[in-house]
Short mmCIF file of C-alpha atoms in Angstrom, two decimals:
data_model
loop_
_atom_site.label_atom_id
_atom_site.label_comp_id
_atom_site.label_asym_id
_atom_site.label_seq_id
_atom_site.Cartn_x
_atom_site.Cartn_y
_atom_site.Cartn_z
CA MET A 1 78.92 75.42 33.81
CA ALA A 2 77.47 77.23 36.84
CA ALA A 3 74.36 78.19 34.86
CA ILE A 4 73.92 74.65 33.49
CA GLY A 5 74.27 73.25 37.01
CA ARG A 6 71.70 75.71 38.36
CA ALA A 7 69.29 74.79 35.58
CA ALA A 8 69.77 71.08 36.34
CA ARG A 9 68.89 71.60 40.00
CA ALA A 10 65.67 73.25 38.82
CA GLY A 11 64.78 70.23 36.68
CA VAL A 12 65.97 71.62 33.35
CA LEU A 13 68.52 69.62 31.35
CA VAL A 14 70.66 71.86 29.12
CA LYS A 15 72.83 69.97 26.63
CA GLY A 16 75.46 72.71 26.23
CA GLY A 17 76.43 76.25 27.19
CA GLN A 18 75.59 77.63 23.75
CA HIS A 19 71.95 76.64 24.19
CA ILE A 20 71.45 78.61 27.40
CA GLU A 21 73.07 81.60 25.68
CA ASN A 22 70.63 81.23 22.77
CA VAL A 23 67.74 81.17 25.25
CA ALA A 24 68.98 84.44 26.72
CA LEU A 25 69.11 86.07 23.28
CA ALA A 26 65.68 84.80 22.15
CA ASP A 27 62.93 87.32 21.36
CA THR A 28 60.27 84.87 20.14
CA ILE A 29 58.78 81.71 21.63
CA PHE A 30 56.41 79.27 19.93
CA PHE A 31 54.52 76.47 21.67
CA ASP A 32 53.02 73.26 20.41
CA LYS A 33 49.52 72.81 21.87
CA THR A 34 48.79 69.17 22.68
CA GLY A 35 50.97 67.89 25.52
CA THR A 36 52.78 71.21 25.87
CA LEU A 37 50.24 73.88 26.76
CA THR A 38 47.73 71.16 27.60
CA GLU A 39 48.32 68.45 30.19
CA GLY A 40 48.90 65.70 27.68
CA ASN A 41 46.29 63.50 29.37
CA PRO A 42 43.42 63.69 26.87
CA ARG A 43 40.28 61.63 27.27
CA VAL A 44 37.65 60.33 24.88
CA ASP A 45 34.45 62.26 25.64
CA GLU A 46 32.19 60.85 22.97
CA ILE A 47 32.06 58.01 20.46
CA VAL A 48 30.09 58.86 17.31
CA PRO A 49 29.66 55.90 14.91
CA THR A 50 27.96 56.03 11.53
CA GLU A 51 24.72 54.16 10.95
CA GLY A 52 25.17 50.41 11.19
CA ILE A 53 28.40 50.59 13.21
CA ALA A 54 28.43 49.83 16.95
CA GLY A 55 30.31 52.18 19.26
CA ASP A 56 32.43 49.33 20.66
CA GLU A 57 33.34 48.23 17.15
CA LEU A 58 34.43 51.77 16.25
CA LEU A 59 36.53 52.03 19.41
CA ARG A 60 38.09 48.58 18.86
CA HIS A 61 39.18 49.50 15.34
CA ALA A 62 40.70 52.78 16.51
CA ALA A 63 42.48 51.23 19.51
CA SER A 64 43.90 48.38 17.41
CA VAL A 65 45.63 50.89 15.14
CA GLU A 66 46.70 53.28 17.91
CA CYS A 67 47.97 50.72 20.44
CA ASN A 68 51.65 51.18 19.56
CA SER A 69 51.57 54.95 19.15
CA THR A 70 53.08 57.35 21.70
CA HIS A 71 50.91 60.31 20.69
CA PRO A 72 48.79 61.71 23.57
CA LEU A 73 45.59 61.29 21.55
CA ALA A 74 46.48 57.64 20.95
CA ARG A 75 46.86 57.12 24.70
CA ALA A 76 43.34 58.49 25.18
CA VAL A 77 41.94 55.96 22.71
CA ILE A 78 43.76 53.05 24.38
CA GLN A 79 42.56 54.16 27.80
CA ALA A 80 38.95 54.40 26.58
CA ALA A 81 39.15 50.87 25.15
CA HIS A 82 40.59 49.62 28.44
CA TYR A 83 37.75 51.18 30.46
CA ALA A 84 35.21 49.68 28.04
CA LYS A 85 36.90 46.26 28.50
CA ILE A 86 37.42 45.91 24.77
CA THR A 87 39.95 43.34 23.58
CA ILE A 88 42.58 44.98 21.41
CA ASN A 89 44.39 43.08 18.70
CA ALA A 90 47.32 45.12 17.44
CA ALA A 91 46.97 46.09 13.80
CA ARG A 92 49.44 44.83 11.22
CA ASP A 93 51.40 46.80 8.62
CA LEU A 94 51.23 49.99 10.65
CA PHE A 95 52.21 53.24 8.97
CA THR A 96 52.23 56.71 10.49
CA GLU A 97 51.54 59.64 8.21
CA ILE A 98 53.17 62.48 10.12
CA GLY A 99 50.71 65.26 10.92
CA LEU A 100 47.68 63.31 9.71
CA GLY A 101 47.32 60.01 11.52
CA VAL A 102 48.07 56.30 11.43
CA ARG A 103 46.84 53.37 9.36
CA GLY A 104 47.06 49.60 9.61
CA SER A 105 45.35 46.30 8.87
CA VAL A 106 42.63 45.12 11.30
CA ASP A 107 40.77 41.87 10.57
CA GLY A 108 41.91 42.13 6.96
CA ASN A 109 40.56 45.67 6.58
CA LEU A 110 42.54 48.89 6.10
CA VAL A 111 41.78 51.06 9.15
CA GLU A 112 42.89 54.69 9.36
CA VAL A 113 42.65 56.94 12.42
CA GLY A 114 43.39 60.65 12.59
CA SER A 115 42.56 63.85 10.76
CA VAL A 116 39.65 64.07 8.35
CA TYR A 117 42.30 65.01 5.76
CA LEU A 118 43.65 61.46 5.83
CA ASN A 119 41.16 60.79 3.06
CA GLY A 120 40.84 64.09 1.27
CA GLY A 121 38.80 66.14 3.72
CA LEU A 122 35.08 66.36 4.44
CA GLY A 123 34.00 65.41 0.92
CA GLY A 124 33.61 61.73 1.73
CA VAL A 125 32.05 62.25 5.18
CA PRO A 126 28.25 61.87 5.47
CA VAL A 127 26.41 65.17 5.95
CA SER A 128 24.94 64.00 9.26
CA LEU A 129 28.44 63.27 10.57
CA GLN A 130 29.75 66.61 9.32
CA ALA A 131 27.28 68.45 11.55
CA ARG A 132 28.43 66.49 14.60
CA LEU A 133 32.06 67.10 13.68
CA GLN A 134 31.48 70.84 13.53
CA ALA A 135 29.67 70.80 16.88
CA ILE A 136 32.58 68.96 18.50
CA LYS A 137 35.06 71.46 17.07
CA GLU A 138 32.99 74.39 18.37
CA GLN A 139 33.43 72.94 21.85
CA GLY A 140 37.22 72.94 21.40
CA ALA A 141 37.53 69.14 21.33
CA THR A 142 39.55 67.22 18.73
CA PRO A 143 37.72 64.72 16.50
CA LEU A 144 39.63 61.59 15.49
CA MET A 145 38.13 60.21 12.30
CA VAL A 146 38.08 56.44 11.82
CA TYR A 147 38.01 55.00 8.30
CA ARG A 148 37.61 51.36 7.26
CA ASP A 149 38.62 50.57 3.71
CA LYS A 150 38.53 54.31 2.93
CA GLN A 151 34.95 54.68 4.21
CA PRO A 152 34.24 56.76 7.36
CA ILE A 153 32.74 54.64 10.15
CA GLY A 154 32.63 57.40 12.76
CA PHE A 155 34.84 59.52 14.97
CA LEU A 156 36.01 59.86 18.56
CA SER A 157 35.81 63.21 20.35
CA VAL A 158 38.97 63.78 22.40
CA SER A 159 39.63 66.69 24.75
CA ASP A 160 42.47 67.79 27.00
CA ARG A 161 42.80 70.37 29.76
CA VAL A 162 45.14 73.34 29.72
CA ARG A 163 48.11 72.91 32.02
CA ARG A 164 47.70 74.45 35.42
CA GLY A 165 49.62 77.72 35.56
CA ALA A 166 50.07 77.97 31.78
CA GLY A 167 48.42 81.40 31.73
CA LYS A 168 50.78 82.72 34.42
CA THR A 169 53.77 81.32 32.53
CA VAL A 170 52.71 83.19 29.38
CA ALA A 171 52.21 86.39 31.41
CA ASP A 172 55.69 85.99 32.95
CA LEU A 173 57.20 85.50 29.48
CA GLN A 174 55.51 88.69 28.31
CA LYS A 175 57.02 90.55 31.27
CA LEU A 176 60.46 89.43 30.08
CA GLY A 177 59.91 91.50 26.94
CA LEU A 178 59.61 88.77 24.31
CA THR A 179 58.33 90.37 21.13
CA GLU A 180 56.20 87.42 20.00
CA ILE A 181 54.57 84.45 21.73
CA GLY A 182 52.56 82.05 19.59
CA ILE A 183 51.07 78.58 19.19
CA LEU A 184 51.96 76.34 16.24
CA SER A 185 49.52 73.44 16.22
CA GLY A 186 48.33 70.69 13.94
CA ASP A 187 44.92 70.79 15.59
CA HIS A 188 41.87 72.53 14.16
CA GLU A 189 41.26 76.28 14.50
CA LYS A 190 38.54 76.18 17.17
CA SER A 191 40.61 74.02 19.52
CA VAL A 192 43.71 76.17 19.12
CA ASP A 193 41.68 79.36 19.57
CA LEU A 194 40.15 78.04 22.80
CA VAL A 195 43.53 77.18 24.30
CA GLY A 196 44.96 80.50 23.10
CA ARG A 197 42.23 82.42 24.92
CA GLN A 198 42.71 80.38 28.08
CA VAL A 199 46.46 81.03 28.30
CA GLY A 200 46.54 84.55 26.87
CA ILE A 201 48.19 83.92 23.48
CA SER A 202 46.76 85.70 20.44
CA ARG A 203 49.27 84.66 17.75
CA LEU A 204 47.84 81.34 16.59
CA TRP A 205 48.58 78.94 13.72
CA SER A 206 46.33 75.88 13.33
CA GLY A 207 46.12 72.88 11.00
CA LEU A 208 49.90 72.78 10.56
CA LYS A 209 51.83 69.76 9.39
CA PRO A 210 55.45 69.38 10.59
CA ASP A 211 56.74 71.02 7.38
CA ASP A 212 54.36 73.95 7.92
CA LYS A 213 55.78 74.57 11.40
CA LEU A 214 59.23 74.47 9.87
CA ARG A 215 58.20 77.05 7.28
CA VAL A 216 56.77 79.46 9.88
CA ILE A 217 59.93 79.29 11.99
CA ARG A 218 62.26 79.79 9.03
CA GLU A 219 60.26 82.77 7.78
CA LYS A 220 60.53 84.38 11.21
CA GLN A 221 64.25 83.65 11.37
CA GLN A 222 64.77 85.27 7.98
CA GLY A 223 63.22 88.38 9.51
CA GLY A 224 65.84 88.33 12.27
CA ALA A 225 63.88 86.58 15.02
CA LYS A 226 65.70 84.41 17.58
CA ILE A 227 63.27 81.60 18.27
CA ILE A 228 62.57 79.16 21.08
CA TYR A 229 60.25 76.28 20.16
CA VAL A 230 58.65 74.15 22.87
CA GLY A 231 57.11 70.79 21.94
CA ASP A 232 56.81 67.14 22.90
CA GLY A 233 55.97 64.91 19.94
CA ILE A 234 57.34 63.34 16.78
CA ASN A 235 55.52 66.05 14.81
CA ASP A 236 57.59 68.66 16.66
CA ALA A 237 61.01 67.18 15.85
CA PRO A 238 61.65 69.26 12.69
CA ALA A 239 60.64 72.49 14.46
CA LEU A 240 62.77 71.61 17.50
CA ALA A 241 65.74 71.03 15.21
CA VAL A 242 65.49 74.24 13.17
CA ALA A 243 64.62 76.65 16.01
CA ASP A 244 67.51 78.57 17.59
CA THR A 245 66.64 76.67 20.76
CA GLY A 246 64.46 73.56 20.86
CA ILE A 247 62.94 72.69 24.24
CA ALA A 248 61.23 69.32 24.77
CA MET A 249 58.94 68.08 27.51
CA GLY A 250 61.13 65.54 29.27
CA ALA A 251 58.64 63.34 31.14
CA LYS A 252 56.02 62.64 28.47
CA GLY A 253 57.88 63.79 25.39
CA THR A 254 58.72 61.28 22.67
CA GLU A 255 62.23 59.87 22.32
CA VAL A 256 62.63 61.63 18.97
CA ALA A 257 61.71 65.00 20.48
CA LEU A 258 64.10 64.53 23.40
CA GLU A 259 66.98 63.57 21.11
CA THR A 260 66.36 66.51 18.79
CA ALA A 261 65.88 69.19 21.45
CA ASP A 262 68.67 71.29 22.94
CA ILE A 263 67.00 71.50 26.34
CA ALA A 264 64.57 69.22 28.20
CA LEU A 265 62.08 70.15 30.92
CA MET A 266 62.41 66.99 32.98
CA GLY A 267 59.25 67.61 34.99
CA ASP A 268 57.19 68.85 32.02
CA ASP A 269 56.87 72.13 33.94
CA ILE A 270 56.58 75.00 31.48
CA ALA A 271 56.69 77.38 34.45
CA LYS A 272 60.48 76.84 34.29
CA LEU A 273 60.67 78.71 30.96
CA PRO A 274 60.70 82.27 32.40
CA PHE A 275 63.28 81.12 34.97
CA LEU A 276 65.44 79.61 32.23
CA ILE A 277 65.38 82.76 30.11
CA ALA A 278 66.12 84.97 33.12
CA LEU A 279 68.94 82.60 34.13
CA GLY A 280 70.46 82.83 30.66
CA ARG A 281 70.30 86.62 30.70
CA ARG A 282 71.88 86.69 34.14
CA MET A 283 74.66 84.42 32.86
CA LEU A 284 75.43 86.78 29.96
CA PHE A 285 75.43 89.78 32.32
CA ILE A 286 77.91 88.09 34.66
CA ILE A 287 80.15 87.09 31.75
CA LYS A 288 80.26 90.69 30.50
CA LEU A 289 80.77 91.98 34.04
CA ASN A 290 83.67 89.58 34.64
CA ILE A 291 85.34 90.55 31.36
CA ALA A 292 85.03 94.25 32.13
CA PHE A 293 86.21 93.77 35.71
CA GLY A 294 89.17 91.62 34.61
CA LEU A 295 90.30 94.18 32.03
CA VAL A 296 90.07 97.13 34.41
CA PHE A 297 91.58 95.24 37.36
CA ASN A 298 94.54 93.98 35.35
CA LEU A 299 95.09 97.37 33.72
CA VAL A 300 95.23 99.05 37.12
CA SER A 301 97.58 96.33 38.39
CA VAL A 302 99.92 96.76 35.41
CA VAL A 303 99.99 100.54 35.80
CA ALA A 304 100.60 100.21 39.55
CA GLY A 305 103.42 97.74 38.97
CA ALA A 306 105.03 99.87 36.24
CA SER A 307 104.86 102.92 38.51
CA GLY A 308 106.55 101.08 41.36
CA LEU A 309 103.50 101.35 43.59
CA ILE A 310 103.45 97.60 44.18
CA THR A 311 106.24 95.00 44.23
CA PRO A 312 106.28 91.98 41.88
CA ILE A 313 105.18 89.72 44.75
CA MET A 314 102.31 92.06 45.59
CA GLY A 315 101.40 92.12 41.88
CA ALA A 316 101.18 88.32 41.83
CA VAL A 317 98.96 88.37 44.92
CA VAL A 318 96.72 91.06 43.43
CA HIS A 319 96.41 89.05 40.20
CA ASN A 320 95.29 85.96 42.13
CA VAL A 321 92.83 88.01 44.16
CA GLY A 322 91.31 89.26 40.91
CA SER A 323 90.98 85.70 39.63
CA VAL A 324 89.26 84.60 42.85
CA LEU A 325 86.79 87.49 42.60
CA VAL A 326 85.91 86.49 39.03
CA VAL A 327 85.37 82.87 40.10
CA LEU A 328 83.15 83.96 43.00
CA SER A 329 81.17 86.20 40.68
CA SER A 330 80.61 83.28 38.29
CA ALA A 331 79.66 80.95 41.13
CA SER A 332 77.00 83.39 42.34
CA ILE A 333 74.76 82.30 39.48
CA GLY A 334 74.33 79.02 41.35
CA PHE A 335 72.14 80.92 43.80
CA PHE A 336 69.90 82.44 41.12
CA LYS A 337 66.32 82.42 42.41
CA ASP A 338 63.71 80.15 40.84
CA ASP A 339 60.40 82.00 41.19
CA SER A 340 58.44 79.13 39.61
CA ARG A 341 58.48 77.17 42.85
#
């Protein structure tokens, strides 16, 4: 309880003592990219329509489908439409295809927004648009394809900045001796590689659907790894559930992610992760210390009592003194230092 209380004062909500123990025993940590290692405030940098389609029309179609989504990329589209003073009419018959995108009916047309793989990959995309897509990816941005009645009408280039201090957090985690730190992302390879270089992570998985993240984590667990997974979105829910410890971003994370996770970072501050792991390890050390102290202290007391060195009343006093010392030792964890401040 002392460790959970200390974590709460640092802005970390731990749903049970077992979870902080699992954090202490972890040797592997995987991050989602968008909204976890990045700020989660993406912006639309460029609107690229196909021939015959106006940029405002492309943006209106995308925003109409995305207006009820909680995904960070959807928020960027809505914000861009707001700045452009475009009237948004919410799409009907909305359906989210996890890991790929969302589709709905706009003005009687089927509109789909998301990955190019929503409609079978690059095969149906005009060659001229493919070149622009590749250029956007090389810059590390994320292209959101927009289809109308299964035909590509353009894409939106969306980018996000790496969280301030993310590189230091990764370095601090490495100092704690974790054997593997990686990124599991549904984004394309160039974007994931760019973020990986910026924060100092070399173990990268890109283009993953939720089931793919699940598969990576289970394969690692079968090899004996104790895994922490940190994410914020609906796509992360399966990974958060199957990891030994799931940690969600509490401020901007989705409701599904928060419900599934074992721990929530209420301020979305990933700098709390090294503190949390160190706190868990300190908790285990104090537990072991208290057990060892209690055994030795009581053994000495029993021997002293049996030898007549102390009276029964003195034995009772000594026993209570030992209990007080154990309580004080446990309470000391409440003063554990948070170096992330």
